Amino acid sequence: MTPFGPAKVGPGQDQKPATAPTSAAERLTTPALTGGFDLLGPVFTREVIHLRCAAPAGLEDGPWMGAAVRGALGRVLEERAANGGAGGRRDPFNRPAAFAILFQTQAMLTRRLEVPRPWRLRVQRRGRSLTIEIALYGFAGYWAPAVADALVEALAAGVSLRALGRMRVPWPVEALEIRRVTGLPTGPDTRLPDTSRALVLDIETPLALKAGGALAGHLDNLPMMLADRASGLARWHDIAIAADFSALRTASRRLRIQADGLIPDRWERRSGRLAGRIIPMAGFRGRLILQDLDPAFALPLAIAADAHLGQGATAGLGWFSVSED
């Protein structure tokens, strides 16, 4: 999916005039297509960068690792952007640098809601190996090769061994692949979660629906957060979601949520922008059981299972899986 140029349109789909946008902001704010969430499902596309590296001696496991990898990647991408790209070569078509796409706000979805960053990160330790996975959504996938190359450089330059650690050591890369995935992340038959049954959300990495890690008082907003996330990611697929959000908000109130064995996680990280500043982080792992979720939220839920939910998706937080009880 190229970053700029008219999107492909299927039969019966609404299309705006096919003038090629000249910036990411323009493409995000003037999407070619308008439709419901069902329009997004079949074209939901991500370029997945999957990397395996050896876990260095002394590495402490924990939710801090995602932010550390994100920070290392950001430093390399920012330096490349300042120098005109990898090897100092400027883009002849003046396309944005990968740093701008991944780390800077490109457009607003509403007056208060940003179009989300078009990526998420997963870091997992498996014995002596680490797997790092970045998914770039929609036309942001164009920058996947540049991001993968920068990630390898960042890991070779070194990442810390523990939360708040100052010493950086290389995380040796053993394997790397980039693959394109299209469609819903719910299995080979791309079946949506059955909302007539209880749905179980197993939270793999700390979930924070609001800054500070709070869940209490915010769980009732979970369906609308799902809708907002899917609506924002739709923009990276040239789609403006046309839905009755007032009706969705009313439907969301029927949801019943049961927390099952939630465990709070707290840790700290260093600010990448303000030297010496320590930022407290928090979230919850465990299980949420959803009952009476309106069917309108089934597709946004399936998308969030791939794209994560809540605060810190680009730092590895908010990763969950969905099953039916």
Coordinates of C-alpha atoms in Angstrom, one line a residue:
M1 CA 0.0 0.0 0.0
T2 CA 1.7 3.2 -1.2
P3 CA 1.7 6.2 1.1
F4 CA 0.2 8.7 -1.3
G5 CA -2.2 8.3 -4.2
P6 CA -5.9 7.4 -4.7
A7 CA -7.1 4.3 -2.9
K8 CA -8.7 1.4 -4.7
V9 CA -12.5 1.4 -4.5
G10 CA -14.8 -1.5 -4.8
P11 CA -18.2 -1.6 -6.5
G12 CA -20.9 0.3 -4.5
Q13 CA -18.4 2.1 -2.3
D14 CA -18.6 5.8 -1.8
Q15 CA -15.5 7.6 -3.2
K16 CA -14.3 11.1 -3.1
P17 CA -12.6 12.6 -6.1
A18 CA -9.4 10.6 -6.8
T19 CA -6.9 13.4 -6.4
A20 CA -3.6 12.2 -4.9
P21 CA -3.0 13.6 -1.4
T22 CA 0.4 15.3 -0.9
S23 CA 0.9 14.5 2.8
A24 CA 0.0 12.0 5.4
A25 CA -2.3 14.5 7.2
E26 CA -4.2 15.2 4.0
R27 CA -4.7 11.5 3.3
L28 CA -5.9 10.9 6.8
T29 CA -8.3 13.8 6.8
T30 CA -9.7 13.3 3.3
P31 CA -10.2 9.5 3.1
A32 CA -11.3 8.1 -0.2
L33 CA -14.0 5.8 1.2
T34 CA -16.9 6.2 3.7
G35 CA -18.7 3.3 5.3
G36 CA -19.3 1.2 8.4
F37 CA -16.9 -0.9 10.4
D38 CA -17.7 -3.9 8.1
L39 CA -15.9 -2.0 5.3
L40 CA -12.7 -2.1 7.3
G41 CA -12.7 -5.9 8.1
P42 CA -11.8 -7.4 4.7
V43 CA -9.1 -4.7 4.0
F44 CA -7.6 -4.5 7.5
T45 CA -3.9 -4.7 6.5
R46 CA -0.7 -4.8 8.5
E47 CA 3.0 -5.3 7.6
V48 CA 4.3 -7.4 10.4
I49 CA 8.0 -7.1 11.3
H50 CA 9.0 -10.2 13.3
L51 CA 12.4 -10.4 14.8
R52 CA 14.1 -12.9 17.0
C53 CA 17.2 -12.1 19.1
A54 CA 19.2 -13.7 21.8
A55 CA 18.4 -12.5 25.3
P56 CA 21.5 -10.9 26.8
A57 CA 22.9 -12.2 30.1
G58 CA 21.4 -10.3 33.0
L59 CA 18.2 -9.2 31.2
E60 CA 15.3 -8.7 33.6
D61 CA 11.9 -9.7 32.2
G62 CA 9.0 -7.2 32.6
P63 CA 6.6 -4.8 31.0
W64 CA 9.4 -2.1 30.8
M65 CA 11.0 -3.9 27.8
G66 CA 8.5 -2.6 25.3
A67 CA 9.2 1.1 26.1
A68 CA 12.9 0.4 26.1
V69 CA 12.7 -1.1 22.6
R70 CA 10.4 1.7 21.5
G71 CA 12.9 4.3 22.8
A72 CA 15.9 2.6 21.1
L73 CA 14.0 2.5 17.8
G74 CA 12.9 6.1 18.1
R75 CA 16.4 7.3 18.6
V76 CA 17.6 5.7 15.4
L77 CA 14.6 6.9 13.4
E78 CA 14.9 10.4 14.7
E79 CA 18.6 10.6 13.8
R80 CA 17.9 9.3 10.4
A81 CA 15.1 11.8 9.9
A82 CA 17.5 14.6 10.9
N83 CA 20.1 13.4 8.4
G84 CA 17.7 12.9 5.5
G85 CA 17.2 9.1 5.9
A86 CA 19.3 6.0 6.0
G87 CA 22.8 6.8 4.6
G88 CA 21.9 10.5 4.5
R89 CA 19.8 10.1 1.3
R90 CA 16.8 12.4 1.1
D91 CA 13.6 11.1 -0.4
P92 CA 13.2 12.5 -3.9
F93 CA 9.4 12.5 -3.5
N94 CA 9.5 14.3 -0.2
R95 CA 7.6 11.6 1.7
P96 CA 7.6 11.8 5.5
A97 CA 10.3 10.1 7.4
A98 CA 9.4 6.9 9.3
F99 CA 10.0 8.8 12.5
A100 CA 7.2 11.2 11.7
I101 CA 4.8 8.5 10.9
L102 CA 5.5 6.4 14.0
F103 CA 6.2 9.0 16.6
Q104 CA 4.4 12.2 15.6
T105 CA 0.7 13.1 15.5
Q106 CA -0.4 13.4 11.9
A107 CA -4.0 14.4 12.1
M108 CA -7.1 14.7 14.4
L109 CA -10.0 12.3 14.3
T110 CA -12.2 14.7 16.2
R111 CA -11.4 18.0 18.0
R112 CA -10.2 16.0 21.0
L113 CA -9.2 12.7 19.6
E114 CA -6.0 12.1 17.6
V115 CA -5.7 9.7 14.7
P116 CA -3.8 6.9 16.5
R117 CA -0.2 6.1 15.8
P118 CA -0.4 3.4 13.1
W119 CA 1.6 0.7 14.8
R120 CA 1.9 -1.5 17.9
L121 CA 4.8 -3.4 19.5
R122 CA 5.1 -6.8 21.2
V123 CA 8.1 -8.0 23.1
Q124 CA 8.2 -11.5 24.5
R125 CA 10.9 -13.5 26.3
R126 CA 10.9 -17.2 25.6
G127 CA 13.8 -18.8 27.5
R128 CA 17.0 -17.6 26.0
S129 CA 15.3 -15.8 23.1
L130 CA 13.4 -12.6 22.7
T131 CA 10.7 -12.1 20.0
I132 CA 10.0 -8.5 18.9
E133 CA 7.0 -7.8 16.6
I134 CA 5.9 -4.5 15.1
A135 CA 2.7 -4.2 13.1
L136 CA 2.3 -1.2 10.8
Y137 CA -1.3 -0.6 9.7
G138 CA -2.7 0.4 6.4
F139 CA -0.6 2.7 4.3
A140 CA 1.9 3.0 7.1
G141 CA 3.1 -0.4 6.0
Y142 CA 5.0 1.4 3.2
W143 CA 7.7 2.3 5.9
A144 CA 8.1 -1.3 7.1
P145 CA 11.5 -1.9 5.5
A146 CA 12.9 1.3 6.9
V147 CA 11.5 0.5 10.4
A148 CA 12.9 -3.0 10.3
D149 CA 16.3 -1.7 9.3
A150 CA 16.3 0.9 12.0
L151 CA 15.2 -1.7 14.6
V152 CA 18.1 -4.0 13.8
E153 CA 20.5 -1.0 14.1
A154 CA 18.8 0.0 17.4
L155 CA 19.2 -3.4 18.9
A156 CA 22.8 -3.6 17.8
A157 CA 23.5 -0.2 19.4
G158 CA 22.2 -1.5 22.7
V159 CA 19.1 -1.6 24.9
S160 CA 19.1 -1.6 28.7
L161 CA 19.0 -4.8 30.8
R162 CA 16.4 -3.6 33.3
A163 CA 13.9 -0.9 34.1
L164 CA 15.7 2.4 34.7
G165 CA 19.0 0.8 33.7
R166 CA 21.6 3.2 32.2
M167 CA 23.9 0.7 30.7
R168 CA 23.0 -0.5 27.2
V169 CA 24.1 -3.8 25.7
P170 CA 23.4 -5.2 22.3
W171 CA 20.5 -7.6 21.8
P172 CA 22.0 -9.8 19.0
V173 CA 19.6 -10.3 16.1
E174 CA 19.2 -13.9 15.0
A175 CA 16.3 -13.8 12.5
L176 CA 14.1 -11.2 10.8
E177 CA 11.1 -11.4 8.5
I178 CA 8.5 -9.0 7.2
R179 CA 5.1 -10.3 6.1
R180 CA 1.8 -8.8 5.0
V181 CA -1.4 -9.9 6.7
T182 CA -4.8 -8.8 5.4
G183 CA -8.2 -9.5 7.1
L184 CA -9.4 -10.0 10.6
P185 CA -7.1 -11.5 13.3
T186 CA -9.6 -14.0 14.6
G187 CA -8.4 -17.2 12.9
P188 CA -8.2 -18.8 9.5
D189 CA -12.0 -18.4 9.0
T190 CA -11.9 -14.7 10.1
R191 CA -15.0 -15.3 12.2
L192 CA -15.9 -12.4 14.4
P193 CA -16.3 -13.0 18.2
D194 CA -19.8 -14.3 19.0
T195 CA -21.3 -11.6 21.1
S196 CA -24.3 -13.8 22.0
R197 CA -21.9 -15.6 24.3
A198 CA -19.7 -14.5 27.1
L199 CA -16.4 -13.2 25.7
V200 CA -13.2 -13.7 27.7
L201 CA -10.3 -11.2 27.3
D202 CA -7.0 -12.7 28.6
I203 CA -4.8 -9.7 29.1
E204 CA -1.2 -10.6 28.2
T205 CA 0.5 -7.2 28.9
P206 CA -0.6 -4.5 31.3
L207 CA -3.8 -2.8 30.2
A208 CA -4.4 0.8 31.1
L209 CA -7.5 2.4 29.8
K210 CA -6.5 5.8 31.0
A211 CA -3.1 7.4 31.9
G212 CA -1.9 6.2 35.3
G213 CA -3.1 2.6 34.7
A214 CA -6.7 3.0 36.0
L215 CA -9.4 0.5 35.1
A216 CA -11.9 1.3 37.8
G217 CA -14.4 3.8 36.6
H218 CA -13.3 3.4 33.0
L219 CA -14.4 -0.2 32.1
D220 CA -17.8 1.1 31.1
N221 CA -16.1 3.0 28.4
L222 CA -14.4 0.0 26.9
P223 CA -16.8 -0.5 24.0
M224 CA -16.5 3.1 22.8
M225 CA -12.7 2.9 23.2
L226 CA -12.8 -0.1 20.9
A227 CA -14.9 1.9 18.4
D228 CA -12.6 4.9 18.6
R229 CA -9.5 2.7 18.0
A230 CA -11.0 0.9 15.0
S231 CA -12.3 4.2 13.6
G232 CA -8.8 5.8 13.9
L233 CA -7.0 2.9 12.3
A234 CA -9.6 2.9 9.5
R235 CA -8.1 6.3 8.4
W236 CA -4.8 4.6 7.7
H237 CA -6.8 2.4 5.3
D238 CA -8.4 5.4 3.5
I239 CA -11.7 4.8 5.2
A240 CA -13.9 7.3 7.2
I241 CA -16.2 5.3 9.5
A242 CA -19.8 6.5 9.2
A243 CA -21.6 5.3 12.2
D244 CA -24.2 6.6 14.6
F245 CA -21.8 7.0 17.6
S246 CA -24.6 8.2 19.8
A247 CA -26.5 5.0 19.2
L248 CA -23.3 3.0 19.8
R249 CA -22.8 4.8 23.1
T250 CA -26.4 3.8 24.1
A251 CA -25.8 0.2 23.0
S252 CA -22.5 0.1 25.0
R253 CA -24.3 0.6 28.3
R254 CA -25.8 -2.9 28.0
L255 CA -22.4 -4.4 28.5
R256 CA -21.7 -6.3 31.7
I257 CA -18.0 -6.7 32.7
Q258 CA -16.6 -9.1 35.3
A259 CA -13.0 -8.8 36.4
D260 CA -11.4 -12.1 37.1
G261 CA -8.1 -12.2 39.0
L262 CA -6.8 -8.9 37.8
I263 CA -3.2 -8.3 39.0
P264 CA -1.8 -4.7 39.1
D265 CA 1.5 -4.0 37.5
R266 CA 3.7 -1.0 38.4
W267 CA 7.1 0.0 37.1
E268 CA 9.0 3.0 36.0
R269 CA 10.7 4.2 32.9
R270 CA 12.9 7.1 31.9
S271 CA 11.5 9.9 29.7
G272 CA 12.9 9.9 26.2
R273 CA 12.5 13.7 26.0
L274 CA 13.2 15.1 29.4
A275 CA 16.6 14.0 30.7
G276 CA 16.4 12.7 34.3
R277 CA 12.6 12.5 34.5
I278 CA 11.2 9.2 35.8
I279 CA 7.7 8.3 34.6
P280 CA 5.6 5.9 36.8
M281 CA 3.7 3.3 34.7
A282 CA 0.8 1.1 35.7
G283 CA -1.7 -1.4 34.3
F284 CA -3.5 -4.6 35.0
R285 CA -3.1 -8.2 33.7
G286 CA -5.6 -11.0 34.2
R287 CA -9.0 -11.6 32.7
L288 CA -12.1 -9.6 31.8
I289 CA -15.4 -11.4 31.0
L290 CA -17.8 -9.4 28.7
Q291 CA -21.5 -10.3 28.6
D292 CA -24.1 -8.7 26.4
L293 CA -21.6 -6.9 24.2
D294 CA -23.6 -5.3 21.3
P295 CA -22.8 -7.0 18.0
A296 CA -21.8 -3.7 16.6
F297 CA -18.6 -3.9 18.7
A298 CA -17.6 -7.4 17.5
L299 CA -15.4 -6.1 14.7
P300 CA -13.7 -3.3 16.7
L301 CA -12.9 -6.0 19.4
A302 CA -11.3 -8.3 16.8
I303 CA -9.2 -5.4 15.5
A304 CA -8.1 -4.4 19.0
A305 CA -7.0 -8.0 19.6
D306 CA -4.4 -7.4 17.0
A307 CA -3.8 -3.6 17.5
H308 CA -4.0 -3.6 21.3
L309 CA -6.1 -1.3 23.4
G310 CA -5.7 1.5 25.9
Q311 CA -2.5 3.4 26.7
G312 CA 0.9 2.4 25.4
A313 CA 0.2 0.2 22.4
T314 CA 3.4 1.4 20.8
A315 CA 5.3 0.4 24.0
G316 CA 3.8 -3.2 24.0
L317 CA 0.9 -2.5 26.4
G318 CA -2.7 -3.5 26.1
W319 CA -2.2 -6.8 24.3
F320 CA -5.0 -9.3 24.8
S321 CA -6.6 -12.4 23.3
V322 CA -10.3 -13.1 22.9
S323 CA -12.1 -16.4 23.4
E324 CA -15.7 -17.5 23.9
D325 CA -16.9 -18.9 27.2

